[in-house]
């Protein structure tokens, strides 16, 4: 397999606090990989480094063999490194259909001007329809985002990320805060994401992690603790110890 995303001795310090400690991470093309760890392990800091929100204190990041360490967020997104967020960042007064139309037209260089002629661009509307169906949003496509159930808002965020045509998609806790009754739709959508999109999933929900990821990287105290196939990680006594015997690791999947 070909490496698509790689870090080399990535480190981030905030004063005397080392949030990311000498992390060398490899993600292969087409991977379904999860990044897990207890609270405070440094997962979100690492994702912020990968996407350019934060600048590393030391180390290097490569995307498809190119050094992107110094690139800003938008330049990384244009190269195909796209993320979702723990807390969604959506246009509350727009509908899912409108939001996706704007995202696609922005990608195509047409910008907000597209809204003035919504519906006149067949290819964009076809892509909107495909994404709405793919992310189970057809039933709410014309409702304002502000009134959507939270699970549907998370699905819209995934759809917007896909509208950017990612080659690498970083899913930052896609089921965080979603009621149990709405999680299955998200699990099914994530599980059916295109195989040609490389996915790094950051998640606390171990049902999602073990059903989705074939490879798992465990972060502890900012450092890469252990990596391996999901079955190996589920059995690893060191991982169980890190999670203090929590049932999510030591129980059903142990």
CSV table of C-alpha atoms in Angstrom, one decimal, residues 2-235:
chain,number,residue,atom,x,y,z
A,2,UNK,CA,1.0,3.6,-0.5
A,3,UNK,CA,1.4,6.0,2.4
A,4,UNK,CA,-0.8,9.0,1.9
A,5,UNK,CA,-0.4,10.9,5.2
A,6,UNK,CA,2.6,10.8,7.5
A,7,UNK,CA,4.1,12.6,10.4
A,8,UNK,CA,7.7,12.6,11.5
A,9,UNK,CA,8.5,13.2,15.2
A,10,UNK,CA,5.7,15.7,15.4
A,11,UNK,CA,5.8,17.8,18.6
A,12,UNK,CA,3.6,20.6,20.0
A,13,UNK,CA,4.5,22.4,23.2
A,14,UNK,CA,2.3,25.0,25.0
A,15,UNK,CA,4.8,26.6,27.4
A,16,UNK,CA,5.9,23.7,29.6
A,17,UNK,CA,3.1,21.4,28.5
A,18,UNK,CA,3.9,18.9,25.8
A,19,UNK,CA,0.6,18.2,24.1
A,20,UNK,CA,2.0,16.2,21.2
A,21,UNK,CA,5.1,14.3,21.9
A,22,UNK,CA,7.3,13.0,19.1
A,23,UNK,CA,4.5,11.4,17.1
A,24,UNK,CA,5.4,9.5,13.9
A,25,UNK,CA,2.1,8.3,12.4
A,26,UNK,CA,1.5,6.6,9.1
A,27,UNK,CA,-1.8,6.4,7.3
A,28,UNK,CA,-2.0,4.2,4.1
A,29,UNK,CA,-4.1,5.1,1.1
A,30,UNK,CA,-7.6,3.8,1.4
A,31,UNK,CA,-7.1,3.1,5.1
A,32,UNK,CA,-9.9,2.9,7.7
A,33,UNK,CA,-7.8,3.9,10.7
A,34,UNK,CA,-8.9,5.2,14.1
A,35,UNK,CA,-7.0,7.4,16.6
A,36,UNK,CA,-8.1,6.7,20.2
A,37,UNK,CA,-7.0,7.6,23.7
A,38,UNK,CA,-8.2,8.6,27.0
A,39,UNK,CA,-9.4,12.2,27.7
A,40,UNK,CA,-6.4,14.6,27.5
A,41,UNK,CA,-4.4,12.2,25.3
A,42,UNK,CA,-3.8,14.9,22.7
A,43,UNK,CA,-6.0,13.6,19.9
A,44,UNK,CA,-7.5,17.0,18.9
A,45,UNK,CA,-4.2,18.7,19.2
A,46,UNK,CA,-2.8,16.2,16.7
A,47,UNK,CA,-5.6,16.7,14.3
A,48,UNK,CA,-5.2,20.5,14.6
A,49,UNK,CA,-1.6,20.0,13.7
A,50,UNK,CA,-2.4,17.8,10.7
A,51,UNK,CA,-4.9,20.3,9.3
A,52,UNK,CA,-2.8,23.5,9.9
A,53,UNK,CA,-4.9,25.0,12.8
A,54,UNK,CA,-1.8,24.7,14.9
A,55,UNK,CA,1.9,25.0,14.0
A,56,UNK,CA,4.1,22.3,15.3
A,57,UNK,CA,7.0,23.1,17.6
A,58,UNK,CA,9.1,20.4,15.9
A,59,UNK,CA,8.6,17.7,13.3
A,60,UNK,CA,7.2,17.4,9.8
A,61,UNK,CA,3.9,16.5,8.1
A,62,UNK,CA,3.7,15.0,4.6
A,63,UNK,CA,0.6,14.5,2.4
A,64,UNK,CA,1.1,12.2,-0.6
A,65,UNK,CA,4.9,12.7,-0.2
A,66,UNK,CA,4.8,16.5,-0.1
A,67,UNK,CA,5.8,18.5,2.9
A,68,UNK,CA,2.7,20.4,4.1
A,69,UNK,CA,4.1,21.5,7.5
A,70,UNK,CA,4.0,25.2,6.6
A,71,UNK,CA,0.8,25.2,4.6
A,72,UNK,CA,-2.3,27.1,5.9
A,73,UNK,CA,-5.6,25.3,6.5
A,74,UNK,CA,-7.2,26.2,3.1
A,75,UNK,CA,-4.1,25.1,1.1
A,76,UNK,CA,-4.2,21.7,2.8
A,77,UNK,CA,-7.9,21.4,2.1
A,78,UNK,CA,-7.3,22.2,-1.6
A,79,UNK,CA,-4.8,19.3,-1.6
A,80,UNK,CA,-7.5,17.0,-0.3
A,81,UNK,CA,-6.9,17.0,3.5
A,82,UNK,CA,-10.4,17.7,4.9
A,83,UNK,CA,-11.8,17.4,8.4
A,84,UNK,CA,-15.0,17.5,10.4
A,85,UNK,CA,-15.2,19.0,13.9
A,86,UNK,CA,-16.2,17.8,17.4
A,87,UNK,CA,-18.6,20.8,17.5
A,88,UNK,CA,-20.3,21.3,14.1
A,89,UNK,CA,-19.8,24.5,12.2
A,90,UNK,CA,-22.8,24.9,10.0
A,91,UNK,CA,-24.9,27.6,8.4
A,92,UNK,CA,-27.9,27.5,10.8
A,93,UNK,CA,-30.3,29.5,8.6
A,94,UNK,CA,-29.6,27.5,5.4
A,95,UNK,CA,-31.0,24.2,4.4
A,96,UNK,CA,-28.8,21.1,3.8
A,97,UNK,CA,-29.5,21.5,0.0
A,98,UNK,CA,-28.4,25.2,0.1
A,99,UNK,CA,-25.4,24.5,2.2
A,100,UNK,CA,-24.2,21.7,-0.1
A,101,UNK,CA,-24.8,23.8,-3.2
A,102,UNK,CA,-22.6,26.6,-1.7
A,103,UNK,CA,-19.9,24.2,-0.7
A,104,UNK,CA,-19.8,22.6,-4.2
A,105,UNK,CA,-19.9,26.0,-6.0
A,106,UNK,CA,-17.1,27.3,-3.7
A,107,UNK,CA,-15.0,24.3,-4.7
A,108,UNK,CA,-15.7,25.0,-8.3
A,109,UNK,CA,-14.7,28.6,-7.9
A,110,UNK,CA,-18.2,30.1,-8.3
A,111,UNK,CA,-18.6,31.1,-4.7
A,112,UNK,CA,-21.8,32.6,-3.2
A,113,UNK,CA,-22.9,33.9,-6.5
A,114,UNK,CA,-24.3,30.5,-7.1
A,115,UNK,CA,-27.1,31.1,-4.6
A,116,UNK,CA,-28.6,33.8,-6.9
A,117,UNK,CA,-29.0,31.1,-9.6
A,118,UNK,CA,-29.7,28.1,-7.4
A,119,UNK,CA,-31.1,25.3,-9.5
A,120,UNK,CA,-29.7,26.4,-12.8
A,121,UNK,CA,-26.5,24.4,-12.7
A,122,UNK,CA,-27.4,20.8,-13.4
A,123,UNK,CA,-24.1,19.2,-12.5
A,124,UNK,CA,-24.0,20.9,-9.1
A,125,UNK,CA,-27.6,20.0,-8.3
A,126,UNK,CA,-26.9,16.4,-9.3
A,127,UNK,CA,-24.0,16.3,-7.0
A,128,UNK,CA,-26.1,17.8,-4.2
A,129,UNK,CA,-28.7,15.2,-4.7
A,130,UNK,CA,-26.1,12.4,-4.6
A,131,UNK,CA,-24.6,13.7,-1.3
A,132,UNK,CA,-28.0,14.2,0.3
A,133,UNK,CA,-28.9,10.6,-0.5
A,134,UNK,CA,-25.5,9.2,0.5
A,135,UNK,CA,-25.7,11.0,3.9
A,136,UNK,CA,-29.4,10.2,4.6
A,137,UNK,CA,-30.5,13.8,4.3
A,138,UNK,CA,-33.1,13.7,1.6
A,139,UNK,CA,-35.9,13.8,4.1
A,140,UNK,CA,-34.7,17.1,5.6
A,141,UNK,CA,-33.0,18.7,2.6
A,142,UNK,CA,-35.3,21.7,2.6
A,143,UNK,CA,-35.5,22.3,6.4
A,144,UNK,CA,-33.3,25.0,8.1
A,145,UNK,CA,-30.3,23.4,9.6
A,146,UNK,CA,-31.0,25.1,13.0
A,147,UNK,CA,-34.1,23.0,13.5
A,148,UNK,CA,-32.6,19.6,12.4
A,149,UNK,CA,-32.1,16.8,14.9
A,150,UNK,CA,-28.5,16.8,16.1
A,151,UNK,CA,-27.8,13.5,14.3
A,152,UNK,CA,-28.8,15.1,11.0
A,153,UNK,CA,-26.6,18.1,11.6
A,154,UNK,CA,-23.6,15.7,12.1
A,155,UNK,CA,-24.6,13.9,8.8
A,156,UNK,CA,-24.7,17.3,7.1
A,157,UNK,CA,-21.2,18.0,8.3
A,158,UNK,CA,-20.0,14.7,6.8
A,159,UNK,CA,-21.8,15.6,3.5
A,160,UNK,CA,-20.1,19.0,3.4
A,161,UNK,CA,-16.7,17.4,4.0
A,162,UNK,CA,-17.4,15.0,1.1
A,163,UNK,CA,-18.4,18.0,-1.1
A,164,UNK,CA,-14.7,19.1,-0.8
A,165,UNK,CA,-13.7,16.0,-2.6
A,166,UNK,CA,-11.3,14.8,0.1
A,167,UNK,CA,-8.5,12.3,-0.5
A,168,UNK,CA,-7.9,12.1,3.2
A,169,UNK,CA,-10.9,12.7,5.6
A,170,UNK,CA,-10.4,13.3,9.3
A,171,UNK,CA,-13.6,12.5,11.2
A,172,UNK,CA,-13.3,14.2,14.6
A,173,UNK,CA,-15.8,12.4,16.9
A,174,UNK,CA,-18.7,12.2,14.4
A,175,UNK,CA,-21.2,10.8,17.0
A,176,UNK,CA,-20.2,13.1,19.9
A,177,UNK,CA,-23.3,14.4,21.6
A,178,UNK,CA,-25.6,12.4,19.3
A,179,UNK,CA,-28.5,10.7,21.1
A,180,UNK,CA,-28.4,6.9,21.0
A,181,UNK,CA,-31.5,6.7,18.7
A,182,UNK,CA,-29.8,8.7,16.0
A,183,UNK,CA,-26.3,7.1,16.1
A,184,UNK,CA,-27.1,4.1,13.8
A,185,UNK,CA,-27.7,6.4,10.8
A,186,UNK,CA,-24.3,8.0,11.4
A,187,UNK,CA,-22.6,4.6,11.9
A,188,UNK,CA,-24.1,3.3,8.6
A,189,UNK,CA,-23.1,6.5,6.7
A,190,UNK,CA,-19.5,6.4,8.0
A,191,UNK,CA,-19.3,2.7,7.2
A,192,UNK,CA,-20.4,3.3,3.6
A,193,UNK,CA,-18.0,6.1,2.8
A,194,UNK,CA,-16.2,5.7,-0.5
A,195,UNK,CA,-13.4,3.3,-0.5
A,196,UNK,CA,-11.1,5.6,-2.4
A,197,UNK,CA,-11.2,8.2,0.5
A,198,UNK,CA,-8.6,7.5,3.2
A,199,UNK,CA,-10.2,8.0,6.6
A,200,UNK,CA,-8.6,8.7,10.0
A,201,UNK,CA,-11.3,8.5,12.7
A,202,UNK,CA,-10.9,10.2,16.1
A,203,UNK,CA,-13.5,8.8,18.4
A,204,UNK,CA,-14.5,7.8,22.0
A,205,UNK,CA,-17.3,5.5,20.9
A,206,UNK,CA,-15.7,2.1,20.8
A,207,UNK,CA,-18.6,0.5,19.0
A,208,UNK,CA,-17.9,2.8,16.1
A,209,UNK,CA,-14.1,2.4,16.3
A,210,UNK,CA,-14.2,-1.4,16.3
A,211,UNK,CA,-16.9,-1.7,13.7
A,212,UNK,CA,-15.2,0.8,11.3
A,213,UNK,CA,-11.5,0.7,11.7
A,214,UNK,CA,-9.2,-2.0,10.6
A,215,UNK,CA,-6.2,-0.3,12.2
A,216,UNK,CA,-6.1,1.6,15.5
A,217,UNK,CA,-3.5,4.0,16.8
A,218,UNK,CA,-3.6,4.7,20.6
A,219,UNK,CA,-2.4,8.1,21.8
A,220,UNK,CA,-1.5,8.5,25.5
A,221,UNK,CA,-0.1,11.7,27.1
A,222,UNK,CA,0.6,13.2,23.7
A,223,UNK,CA,2.6,10.2,22.4
A,224,UNK,CA,1.9,7.3,20.2
A,225,UNK,CA,1.4,4.4,22.7
A,226,UNK,CA,0.7,1.4,20.5
A,227,UNK,CA,-0.7,0.7,17.0
A,228,UNK,CA,-2.1,-2.4,15.4
A,229,UNK,CA,-5.1,-4.2,13.9
A,230,UNK,CA,-8.3,-3.7,15.8
A,231,UNK,CA,-8.3,-7.2,17.2
A,232,UNK,CA,-4.8,-6.8,18.5
A,233,UNK,CA,-5.7,-3.5,20.2
A,234,UNK,CA,-8.8,-5.0,21.7
A,235,UNK,CA,-6.7,-7.7,23.4
